[in-house]
């Protein structure tokens, strides 16, 4: 499946659950390695790097995802909408505690 297709499914899902999100469009003036989709759900920051089944993250993408996780957010590589649903489930479970 193409990354764009996966990305669109993720955005549709995030919209359906009422999450705030935006697609980061990298250019010559933006920071390198920022995740493709930046989202917020129930107060939790989520950085989503979208890759297809064979896609690999760059070292800078890995560093950014680690920094998000170290700061208390969720930095993930999503190869399907199911990967995002797992994070949302984790947040929902934290919210129930």
mmCIF file of N, CA, C and O in Angstrom:
data_model
loop_
_atom_site.group_PDB
_atom_site.id
_atom_site.type_symbol
_atom_site.label_atom_id
_atom_site.label_comp_id
_atom_site.label_asym_id
_atom_site.label_seq_id
_atom_site.Cartn_x
_atom_site.Cartn_y
_atom_site.Cartn_z
ATOM 1 N N UNK A 1 0.839 -1.170 0.000
ATOM 2 C CA UNK A 1 0.000 0.000 0.000
ATOM 3 C C UNK A 1 0.893 1.245 0.000
ATOM 4 O O UNK A 1 1.910 1.279 0.685
ATOM 5 N N UNK A 2 0.497 2.244 -0.735
ATOM 6 C CA UNK A 2 1.270 3.487 -0.809
ATOM 7 C C UNK A 2 1.185 4.259 0.504
ATOM 8 O O UNK A 2 0.171 4.223 1.189
ATOM 9 N N UNK A 3 2.252 4.972 0.839
ATOM 10 C CA UNK A 3 2.268 5.758 2.067
ATOM 11 C C UNK A 3 1.148 6.791 2.080
ATOM 12 O O UNK A 3 0.539 7.038 3.127
ATOM 13 N N UNK A 4 0.867 7.397 0.942
ATOM 14 C CA UNK A 4 -0.199 8.403 0.862
ATOM 15 C C UNK A 4 -1.552 7.788 1.226
ATOM 16 O O UNK A 4 -2.365 8.417 1.907
ATOM 17 N N UNK A 5 -1.797 6.563 0.796
ATOM 18 C CA UNK A 5 -3.047 5.870 1.118
ATOM 19 C C UNK A 5 -3.140 5.617 2.616
ATOM 20 O O UNK A 5 -4.187 5.849 3.235
ATOM 21 N N UNK A 6 -2.046 5.149 3.205
ATOM 22 C CA UNK A 6 -2.000 4.909 4.651
ATOM 23 C C UNK A 6 -2.230 6.227 5.390
ATOM 24 O O UNK A 6 -3.024 6.293 6.325
ATOM 25 N N UNK A 7 -1.553 7.258 4.958
ATOM 26 C CA UNK A 7 -1.684 8.582 5.579
ATOM 27 C C UNK A 7 -3.133 9.067 5.549
ATOM 28 O O UNK A 7 -3.652 9.564 6.560
ATOM 29 N N UNK A 8 -3.792 8.925 4.415
ATOM 30 C CA UNK A 8 -5.186 9.369 4.296
ATOM 31 C C UNK A 8 -6.110 8.583 5.226
ATOM 32 O O UNK A 8 -7.023 9.153 5.832
ATOM 33 N N UNK A 9 -5.865 7.287 5.361
ATOM 34 C CA UNK A 9 -6.676 6.474 6.274
ATOM 35 C C UNK A 9 -6.458 6.911 7.721
ATOM 36 O O UNK A 9 -7.401 6.961 8.515
ATOM 37 N N UNK A 10 -5.228 7.224 8.067
ATOM 38 C CA UNK A 10 -4.920 7.685 9.419
ATOM 39 C C UNK A 10 -5.615 9.014 9.686
ATOM 40 O O UNK A 10 -6.233 9.208 10.739
ATOM 41 N N UNK A 11 -5.546 9.938 8.750
ATOM 42 C CA UNK A 11 -6.190 11.241 8.937
ATOM 43 C C UNK A 11 -7.703 11.094 9.064
ATOM 44 O O UNK A 11 -8.319 11.760 9.910
ATOM 45 N N UNK A 12 -8.294 10.221 8.275
ATOM 46 C CA UNK A 12 -9.735 9.975 8.374
ATOM 47 C C UNK A 12 -10.083 9.430 9.746
ATOM 48 O O UNK A 12 -11.063 9.853 10.374
ATOM 49 N N UNK A 13 -9.280 8.509 10.243
ATOM 50 C CA UNK A 13 -9.514 7.935 11.568
ATOM 51 C C UNK A 13 -9.376 9.005 12.653
ATOM 52 O O UNK A 13 -10.238 9.117 13.539
ATOM 53 N N UNK A 14 -8.306 9.792 12.609
ATOM 54 C CA UNK A 14 -8.103 10.830 13.616
ATOM 55 C C UNK A 14 -9.273 11.819 13.629
ATOM 56 O O UNK A 14 -9.738 12.217 14.694
ATOM 57 N N UNK A 15 -9.742 12.175 12.458
ATOM 58 C CA UNK A 15 -10.895 13.079 12.369
ATOM 59 C C UNK A 15 -12.121 12.441 13.010
ATOM 60 O O UNK A 15 -12.870 13.091 13.737
ATOM 61 N N UNK A 16 -12.321 11.151 12.785
ATOM 62 C CA UNK A 16 -13.515 10.456 13.287
ATOM 63 C C UNK A 16 -13.556 10.380 14.813
ATOM 64 O O UNK A 16 -14.633 10.263 15.391
ATOM 65 N N UNK A 17 -12.393 10.439 15.473
ATOM 66 C CA UNK A 17 -12.367 10.364 16.931
ATOM 67 C C UNK A 17 -12.232 11.749 17.576
ATOM 68 O O UNK A 17 -12.103 11.859 18.793
ATOM 69 N N UNK A 18 -12.226 12.785 16.755
ATOM 70 C CA UNK A 18 -12.164 14.146 17.279
ATOM 71 C C UNK A 18 -10.780 14.619 17.663
ATOM 72 O O UNK A 18 -10.640 15.577 18.422
ATOM 73 N N UNK A 19 -9.751 13.973 17.157
ATOM 74 C CA UNK A 19 -8.384 14.387 17.440
ATOM 75 C C UNK A 19 -8.021 15.600 16.584
ATOM 76 O O UNK A 19 -8.489 15.733 15.445
ATOM 77 N N UNK A 20 -7.190 16.457 17.127
ATOM 78 C CA UNK A 20 -6.609 17.539 16.340
ATOM 79 C C UNK A 20 -5.401 16.958 15.624
ATOM 80 O O UNK A 20 -4.622 16.200 16.207
ATOM 81 N N UNK A 21 -5.218 17.316 14.365
ATOM 82 C CA UNK A 21 -4.049 16.849 13.633
ATOM 83 C C UNK A 21 -3.746 17.779 12.475
ATOM 84 O O UNK A 21 -4.603 18.541 12.025
ATOM 85 N N UNK A 22 -2.518 17.712 12.007
ATOM 86 C CA UNK A 22 -2.168 18.362 10.749
ATOM 87 C C UNK A 22 -1.056 17.574 10.084
ATOM 88 O O UNK A 22 -0.285 16.879 10.737
ATOM 89 N N UNK A 23 -1.017 17.692 8.785
ATOM 90 C CA UNK A 23 0.009 17.039 7.973
ATOM 91 C C UNK A 23 1.182 18.000 7.870
ATOM 92 O O UNK A 23 1.025 19.140 7.440
ATOM 93 N N UNK A 24 2.341 17.544 8.315
ATOM 94 C CA UNK A 24 3.547 18.363 8.202
ATOM 95 C C UNK A 24 4.114 18.205 6.794
ATOM 96 O O UNK A 24 4.411 17.090 6.363
ATOM 97 N N UNK A 25 4.228 19.323 6.090
ATOM 98 C CA UNK A 25 4.814 19.320 4.749
ATOM 99 C C UNK A 25 6.230 19.875 4.860
ATOM 100 O O UNK A 25 6.412 21.068 5.080
ATOM 101 N N UNK A 26 7.189 19.003 4.730
ATOM 102 C CA UNK A 26 8.577 19.432 4.817
ATOM 103 C C UNK A 26 8.989 20.250 3.607
ATOM 104 O O UNK A 26 8.535 20.003 2.487
ATOM 105 N N UNK A 27 9.819 21.254 3.849
ATOM 106 C CA UNK A 27 10.390 22.039 2.757
ATOM 107 C C UNK A 27 11.774 22.516 3.194
ATOM 108 O O UNK A 27 12.253 22.157 4.264
ATOM 109 N N UNK A 28 12.384 23.355 2.396
ATOM 110 C CA UNK A 28 13.755 23.781 2.683
ATOM 111 C C UNK A 28 13.871 24.619 3.950
ATOM 112 O O UNK A 28 14.958 24.788 4.488
ATOM 113 N N UNK A 29 12.747 25.145 4.448
ATOM 114 C CA UNK A 29 12.780 25.991 5.637
ATOM 115 C C UNK A 29 12.359 25.258 6.912
ATOM 116 O O UNK A 29 12.436 25.810 7.992
ATOM 117 N N UNK A 30 11.881 24.023 6.790
ATOM 118 C CA UNK A 30 11.381 23.309 7.967
ATOM 119 C C UNK A 30 12.459 22.408 8.565
ATOM 120 O O UNK A 30 13.439 22.044 7.914
ATOM 121 N N UNK A 31 12.250 22.052 9.816
ATOM 122 C CA UNK A 31 13.173 21.163 10.512
ATOM 123 C C UNK A 31 13.113 19.775 9.889
ATOM 124 O O UNK A 31 12.031 19.248 9.624
ATOM 125 N N UNK A 32 14.250 19.169 9.682
ATOM 126 C CA UNK A 32 14.337 17.847 9.075
ATOM 127 C C UNK A 32 13.984 16.784 10.116
ATOM 128 O O UNK A 32 14.363 16.886 11.280
ATOM 129 N N UNK A 33 13.236 15.764 9.699
ATOM 130 C CA UNK A 33 12.934 14.637 10.566
ATOM 131 C C UNK A 33 11.637 14.743 11.335
ATOM 132 O O UNK A 33 11.296 13.837 12.090
ATOM 133 N N UNK A 34 10.901 15.855 11.167
ATOM 134 C CA UNK A 34 9.623 16.021 11.862
ATOM 135 C C UNK A 34 8.639 14.977 11.315
ATOM 136 O O UNK A 34 8.572 14.763 10.107
ATOM 137 N N UNK A 35 7.858 14.320 12.186
ATOM 138 C CA UNK A 35 6.912 13.301 11.721
ATOM 139 C C UNK A 35 5.906 13.849 10.702
ATOM 140 O O UNK A 35 5.605 15.048 10.695
ATOM 141 N N UNK A 36 5.380 12.950 9.889
ATOM 142 C CA UNK A 36 4.440 13.316 8.822
ATOM 143 C C UNK A 36 3.146 13.921 9.355
ATOM 144 O O UNK A 36 2.603 14.858 8.776
ATOM 145 N N UNK A 37 2.634 13.352 10.435
ATOM 146 C CA UNK A 37 1.379 13.822 11.015
ATOM 147 C C UNK A 37 1.625 14.172 12.476
ATOM 148 O O UNK A 37 2.190 13.376 13.225
ATOM 149 N N UNK A 38 1.208 15.368 12.850
ATOM 150 C CA UNK A 38 1.274 15.817 14.230
ATOM 151 C C UNK A 38 -0.163 15.836 14.736
ATOM 152 O O UNK A 38 -1.039 16.431 14.109
ATOM 153 N N UNK A 39 -0.402 15.179 15.874
ATOM 154 C CA UNK A 39 -1.766 15.089 16.397
ATOM 155 C C UNK A 39 -1.792 15.321 17.901
ATOM 156 O O UNK A 39 -0.772 15.194 18.587
ATOM 157 N N UNK A 40 -2.987 15.658 18.376
ATOM 158 C CA UNK A 40 -3.223 15.771 19.810
ATOM 159 C C UNK A 40 -4.562 15.107 20.094
ATOM 160 O O UNK A 40 -5.562 15.391 19.420
ATOM 161 N N UNK A 41 -4.566 14.200 21.068
ATOM 162 C CA UNK A 41 -5.781 13.477 21.440
ATOM 163 C C UNK A 41 -5.856 13.421 22.954
ATOM 164 O O UNK A 41 -4.923 12.930 23.599
ATOM 165 N N UNK A 42 -6.931 13.963 23.507
ATOM 166 C CA UNK A 42 -7.140 14.005 24.963
ATOM 167 C C UNK A 42 -5.936 14.588 25.694
ATOM 168 O O UNK A 42 -5.556 14.136 26.770
ATOM 169 N N UNK A 43 -5.318 15.584 25.081
ATOM 170 C CA UNK A 43 -4.190 16.261 25.705
ATOM 171 C C UNK A 43 -2.842 15.612 25.474
ATOM 172 O O UNK A 43 -1.837 16.104 25.966
ATOM 173 N N UNK A 44 -2.795 14.518 24.751
ATOM 174 C CA UNK A 44 -1.537 13.818 24.488
ATOM 175 C C UNK A 44 -1.025 14.157 23.097
ATOM 176 O O UNK A 44 -1.763 14.114 22.117
ATOM 177 N N UNK A 45 0.252 14.467 23.021
ATOM 178 C CA UNK A 45 0.921 14.787 21.766
ATOM 179 C C UNK A 45 1.297 13.490 21.065
ATOM 180 O O UNK A 45 1.849 12.578 21.688
ATOM 181 N N UNK A 46 1.010 13.416 19.768
ATOM 182 C CA UNK A 46 1.328 12.226 18.985
ATOM 183 C C UNK A 46 2.030 12.660 17.699
ATOM 184 O O UNK A 46 1.506 13.468 16.942
ATOM 185 N N UNK A 47 3.213 12.117 17.474
ATOM 186 C CA UNK A 47 3.941 12.328 16.222
ATOM 187 C C UNK A 47 3.927 11.019 15.451
ATOM 188 O O UNK A 47 4.361 9.992 15.966
ATOM 189 N N UNK A 48 3.408 11.061 14.229
ATOM 190 C CA UNK A 48 3.237 9.840 13.439
ATOM 191 C C UNK A 48 4.067 9.923 12.161
ATOM 192 O O UNK A 48 3.812 10.763 11.294
ATOM 193 N N UNK A 49 5.044 9.056 12.058
ATOM 194 C CA UNK A 49 5.830 8.923 10.828
ATOM 195 C C UNK A 49 5.197 7.791 10.028
ATOM 196 O O UNK A 49 5.157 6.652 10.489
ATOM 197 N N UNK A 50 4.690 8.107 8.852
ATOM 198 C CA UNK A 50 3.982 7.128 8.034
ATOM 199 C C UNK A 50 4.964 6.451 7.082
ATOM 200 O O UNK A 50 5.701 7.120 6.348
ATOM 201 N N UNK A 51 4.953 5.129 7.108
ATOM 202 C CA UNK A 51 5.793 4.332 6.205
ATOM 203 C C UNK A 51 4.971 3.155 5.699
ATOM 204 O O UNK A 51 4.100 2.643 6.402
ATOM 205 N N UNK A 52 5.276 2.722 4.469
ATOM 206 C CA UNK A 52 4.628 1.502 3.981
ATOM 207 C C UNK A 52 5.365 0.301 4.543
ATOM 208 O O UNK A 52 6.269 0.444 5.366
ATOM 209 N N UNK A 53 4.996 -0.882 4.105
ATOM 210 C CA UNK A 53 5.548 -2.119 4.662
ATOM 211 C C UNK A 53 7.062 -2.188 4.550
ATOM 212 O O UNK A 53 7.732 -2.784 5.397
ATOM 213 N N UNK A 54 7.635 -1.592 3.519
ATOM 214 C CA UNK A 54 9.075 -1.697 3.287
ATOM 215 C C UNK A 54 9.831 -0.415 3.605
ATOM 216 O O UNK A 54 11.060 -0.409 3.570
ATOM 217 N N UNK A 55 9.110 0.647 3.940
ATOM 218 C CA UNK A 55 9.750 1.937 4.195
ATOM 219 C C UNK A 55 10.575 1.924 5.468
ATOM 220 O O UNK A 55 10.242 1.258 6.448
ATOM 221 N N UNK A 56 11.672 2.652 5.441
ATOM 222 C CA UNK A 56 12.553 2.741 6.599
ATOM 223 C C UNK A 56 12.650 4.200 7.042
ATOM 224 O O UNK A 56 12.664 5.108 6.221
ATOM 225 N N UNK A 57 12.730 4.394 8.346
ATOM 226 C CA UNK A 57 12.901 5.742 8.857
ATOM 227 C C UNK A 57 14.361 6.164 8.736
ATOM 228 O O UNK A 57 15.263 5.336 8.771
ATOM 229 N N UNK A 58 14.552 7.468 8.611
ATOM 230 C CA UNK A 58 15.914 8.003 8.573
ATOM 231 C C UNK A 58 16.412 8.171 10.009
ATOM 232 O O UNK A 58 15.617 8.206 10.947
ATOM 233 N N UNK A 59 17.718 8.292 10.175
ATOM 234 C CA UNK A 59 18.241 8.526 11.522
ATOM 235 C C UNK A 59 17.635 9.772 12.181
ATOM 236 O O UNK A 59 17.343 9.762 13.375
ATOM 237 N N UNK A 60 17.407 10.838 11.423
ATOM 238 C CA UNK A 60 16.819 12.045 11.995
ATOM 239 C C UNK A 60 15.358 11.835 12.394
ATOM 240 O O UNK A 60 14.896 12.385 13.398
ATOM 241 N N UNK A 61 14.639 11.034 11.630
ATOM 242 C CA UNK A 61 13.262 10.703 12.012
ATOM 243 C C UNK A 61 13.262 9.907 13.313
ATOM 244 O O UNK A 61 12.447 10.160 14.207
ATOM 245 N N UNK A 62 14.184 8.960 13.424
ATOM 246 C CA UNK A 62 14.300 8.166 14.656
ATOM 247 C C UNK A 62 14.587 9.058 15.865
ATOM 248 O O UNK A 62 14.006 8.875 16.930
ATOM 249 N N UNK A 63 15.484 10.029 15.689
ATOM 250 C CA UNK A 63 15.830 10.943 16.779
ATOM 251 C C UNK A 63 14.605 11.754 17.194
ATOM 252 O O UNK A 63 14.324 11.905 18.387
ATOM 253 N N UNK A 64 13.856 12.264 16.228
ATOM 254 C CA UNK A 64 12.667 13.055 16.543
ATOM 255 C C UNK A 64 11.613 12.223 17.267
ATOM 256 O O UNK A 64 11.010 12.698 18.247
ATOM 257 N N UNK A 65 11.390 11.007 16.826
ATOM 258 C CA UNK A 65 10.410 10.142 17.491
ATOM 259 C C UNK A 65 10.843 9.836 18.922
ATOM 260 O O UNK A 65 10.029 9.847 19.844
ATOM 261 N N UNK A 66 12.135 9.610 19.116
ATOM 262 C CA UNK A 66 12.656 9.350 20.466
ATOM 263 C C UNK A 66 12.478 10.583 21.349
ATOM 264 O O UNK A 66 12.083 10.472 22.523
ATOM 265 N N UNK A 67 12.732 11.756 20.811
ATOM 266 C CA UNK A 67 12.579 12.991 21.586
ATOM 267 C C UNK A 67 11.115 13.190 22.007
ATOM 268 O O UNK A 67 10.849 13.640 23.127
ATOM 269 N N UNK A 68 10.189 12.868 21.126
ATOM 270 C CA UNK A 68 8.766 12.969 21.453
ATOM 271 C C UNK A 68 8.436 12.011 22.591
ATOM 272 O O UNK A 68 7.786 12.386 23.571
ATOM 273 N N UNK A 69 8.894 10.764 22.481
ATOM 274 C CA UNK A 69 8.643 9.773 23.536
ATOM 275 C C UNK A 69 9.299 10.185 24.852
ATOM 276 O O UNK A 69 8.689 10.074 25.918
ATOM 277 N N UNK A 70 10.520 10.682 24.787
ATOM 278 C CA UNK A 70 11.228 11.105 25.994
ATOM 279 C C UNK A 70 10.529 12.282 26.680
ATOM 280 O O UNK A 70 10.633 12.452 27.894
ATOM 281 N N UNK A 71 9.813 13.083 25.897
ATOM 282 C CA UNK A 71 9.107 14.247 26.443
ATOM 283 C C UNK A 71 7.720 13.884 26.970
ATOM 284 O O UNK A 71 6.993 14.752 27.440
ATOM 285 N N UNK A 72 7.355 12.605 26.884
ATOM 286 C CA UNK A 72 6.066 12.167 27.415
ATOM 287 C C UNK A 72 4.966 12.033 26.389
ATOM 288 O O UNK A 72 3.830 11.714 26.728
ATOM 289 N N UNK A 73 5.286 12.278 25.125
ATOM 290 C CA UNK A 73 4.308 12.099 24.058
ATOM 291 C C UNK A 73 4.407 10.708 23.463
ATOM 292 O O UNK A 73 5.066 9.820 24.016
ATOM 293 N N UNK A 74 3.767 10.546 22.340
ATOM 294 C CA UNK A 74 3.801 9.280 21.607
ATOM 295 C C UNK A 74 4.400 9.552 20.236
ATOM 296 O O UNK A 74 3.794 10.234 19.418
ATOM 297 N N UNK A 75 5.568 9.021 19.996
ATOM 298 C CA UNK A 75 6.218 9.112 18.691
ATOM 299 C C UNK A 75 6.252 7.727 18.087
ATOM 300 O O UNK A 75 6.880 6.833 18.653
ATOM 301 N N UNK A 76 5.543 7.552 16.973
ATOM 302 C CA UNK A 76 5.427 6.204 16.401
ATOM 303 C C UNK A 76 5.681 6.197 14.901
ATOM 304 O O UNK A 76 5.530 7.207 14.226
ATOM 305 N N UNK A 77 6.038 5.018 14.422
ATOM 306 C CA UNK A 77 6.044 4.734 12.985
ATOM 307 C C UNK A 77 4.766 3.952 12.719
ATOM 308 O O UNK A 77 4.519 2.923 13.360
ATOM 309 N N UNK A 78 3.943 4.451 11.820
ATOM 310 C CA UNK A 78 2.679 3.786 11.500
ATOM 311 C C UNK A 78 2.744 3.230 10.087
ATOM 312 O O UNK A 78 2.985 3.962 9.135
ATOM 313 N N UNK A 79 2.537 1.932 9.998
ATOM 314 C CA UNK A 79 2.485 1.264 8.695
ATOM 315 C C UNK A 79 1.044 0.953 8.305
ATOM 316 O O UNK A 79 0.780 0.454 7.225
ATOM 317 N N UNK A 80 0.121 1.262 9.221
ATOM 318 C CA UNK A 80 -1.312 1.084 8.971
ATOM 319 C C UNK A 80 -2.071 1.917 9.993
ATOM 320 O O UNK A 80 -1.502 2.360 10.995
ATOM 321 N N UNK A 81 -3.351 2.101 9.761
ATOM 322 C CA UNK A 81 -4.189 2.813 10.722
ATOM 323 C C UNK A 81 -4.275 2.034 12.031
ATOM 324 O O UNK A 81 -4.459 2.612 13.106
ATOM 325 N N UNK A 82 -4.091 0.733 11.971
ATOM 326 C CA UNK A 82 -4.122 -0.095 13.183
ATOM 327 C C UNK A 82 -3.029 0.317 14.169
ATOM 328 O O UNK A 82 -3.240 0.259 15.383
ATOM 329 N N UNK A 83 -1.869 0.721 13.664
ATOM 330 C CA UNK A 83 -0.788 1.170 14.544
ATOM 331 C C UNK A 83 -1.210 2.412 15.328
ATOM 332 O O UNK A 83 -0.871 2.550 16.501
ATOM 333 N N UNK A 84 -1.949 3.287 14.688
ATOM 334 C CA UNK A 84 -2.434 4.495 15.367
ATOM 335 C C UNK A 84 -3.538 4.126 16.357
ATOM 336 O O UNK A 84 -3.586 4.660 17.474
ATOM 337 N N UNK A 85 -4.396 3.208 15.992
ATOM 338 C CA UNK A 85 -5.476 2.777 16.886
ATOM 339 C C UNK A 85 -4.909 2.201 18.185
ATOM 340 O O UNK A 85 -5.489 2.375 19.255
ATOM 341 N N UNK A 86 -3.768 1.538 18.113
ATOM 342 C CA UNK A 86 -3.135 0.989 19.324
ATOM 343 C C UNK A 86 -2.721 2.112 20.274
ATOM 344 O O UNK A 86 -2.891 1.991 21.495
ATOM 345 N N UNK A 87 -2.188 3.192 19.732
ATOM 346 C CA UNK A 87 -1.792 4.328 20.567
ATOM 347 C C UNK A 87 -3.028 4.985 21.171
ATOM 348 O O UNK A 87 -3.040 5.324 22.364
ATOM 349 N N UNK A 88 -4.062 5.147 20.383
ATOM 350 C CA UNK A 88 -5.299 5.753 20.884
ATOM 351 C C UNK A 88 -5.885 4.889 21.998
ATOM 352 O O UNK A 88 -6.341 5.416 23.026
ATOM 353 N N UNK A 89 -5.824 3.589 21.839
ATOM 354 C CA UNK A 89 -6.300 2.680 22.885
ATOM 355 C C UNK A 89 -5.496 2.886 24.175
ATOM 356 O O UNK A 89 -6.057 2.938 25.270
ATOM 357 N N UNK A 90 -4.168 2.997 24.053
ATOM 358 C CA UNK A 90 -3.310 3.227 25.221
ATOM 359 C C UNK A 90 -3.706 4.526 25.923
ATOM 360 O O UNK A 90 -3.771 4.583 27.147
ATOM 361 N N UNK A 91 -3.952 5.566 25.140
ATOM 362 C CA UNK A 91 -4.359 6.847 25.727
ATOM 363 C C UNK A 91 -5.711 6.718 26.412
ATOM 364 O O UNK A 91 -5.897 7.205 27.525
ATOM 365 N N UNK A 92 -6.651 6.046 25.759
ATOM 366 C CA UNK A 92 -7.972 5.856 26.359
ATOM 367 C C UNK A 92 -7.864 5.078 27.670
ATOM 368 O O UNK A 92 -8.565 5.379 28.631
ATOM 369 N N UNK A 93 -6.977 4.101 27.732
ATOM 370 C CA UNK A 93 -6.812 3.323 28.955
ATOM 371 C C UNK A 93 -6.171 4.172 30.053
ATOM 372 O O UNK A 93 -6.532 4.062 31.216
ATOM 373 N N UNK A 94 -5.230 5.031 29.703
ATOM 374 C CA UNK A 94 -4.618 5.944 30.681
ATOM 375 C C UNK A 94 -5.657 6.919 31.219
ATOM 376 O O UNK A 94 -5.640 7.286 32.379
ATOM 377 N N UNK A 95 -6.558 7.320 30.322
ATOM 378 C CA UNK A 95 -7.596 8.288 30.674
ATOM 379 C C UNK A 95 -8.603 7.682 31.660
ATOM 380 O O UNK A 95 -9.237 8.401 32.413
ATOM 381 N N UNK A 96 -8.716 6.342 31.664
ATOM 382 C CA UNK A 96 -9.655 5.657 32.562
ATOM 383 C C UNK A 96 -9.081 5.471 33.964
ATOM 384 O O UNK A 96 -9.814 5.151 34.902
ATOM 385 N N UNK A 97 -7.794 5.595 34.114
ATOM 386 C CA UNK A 97 -7.142 5.349 35.420
ATOM 387 C C UNK A 97 -7.466 6.432 36.417
ATOM 388 O O UNK A 97 -7.725 7.527 36.159
#
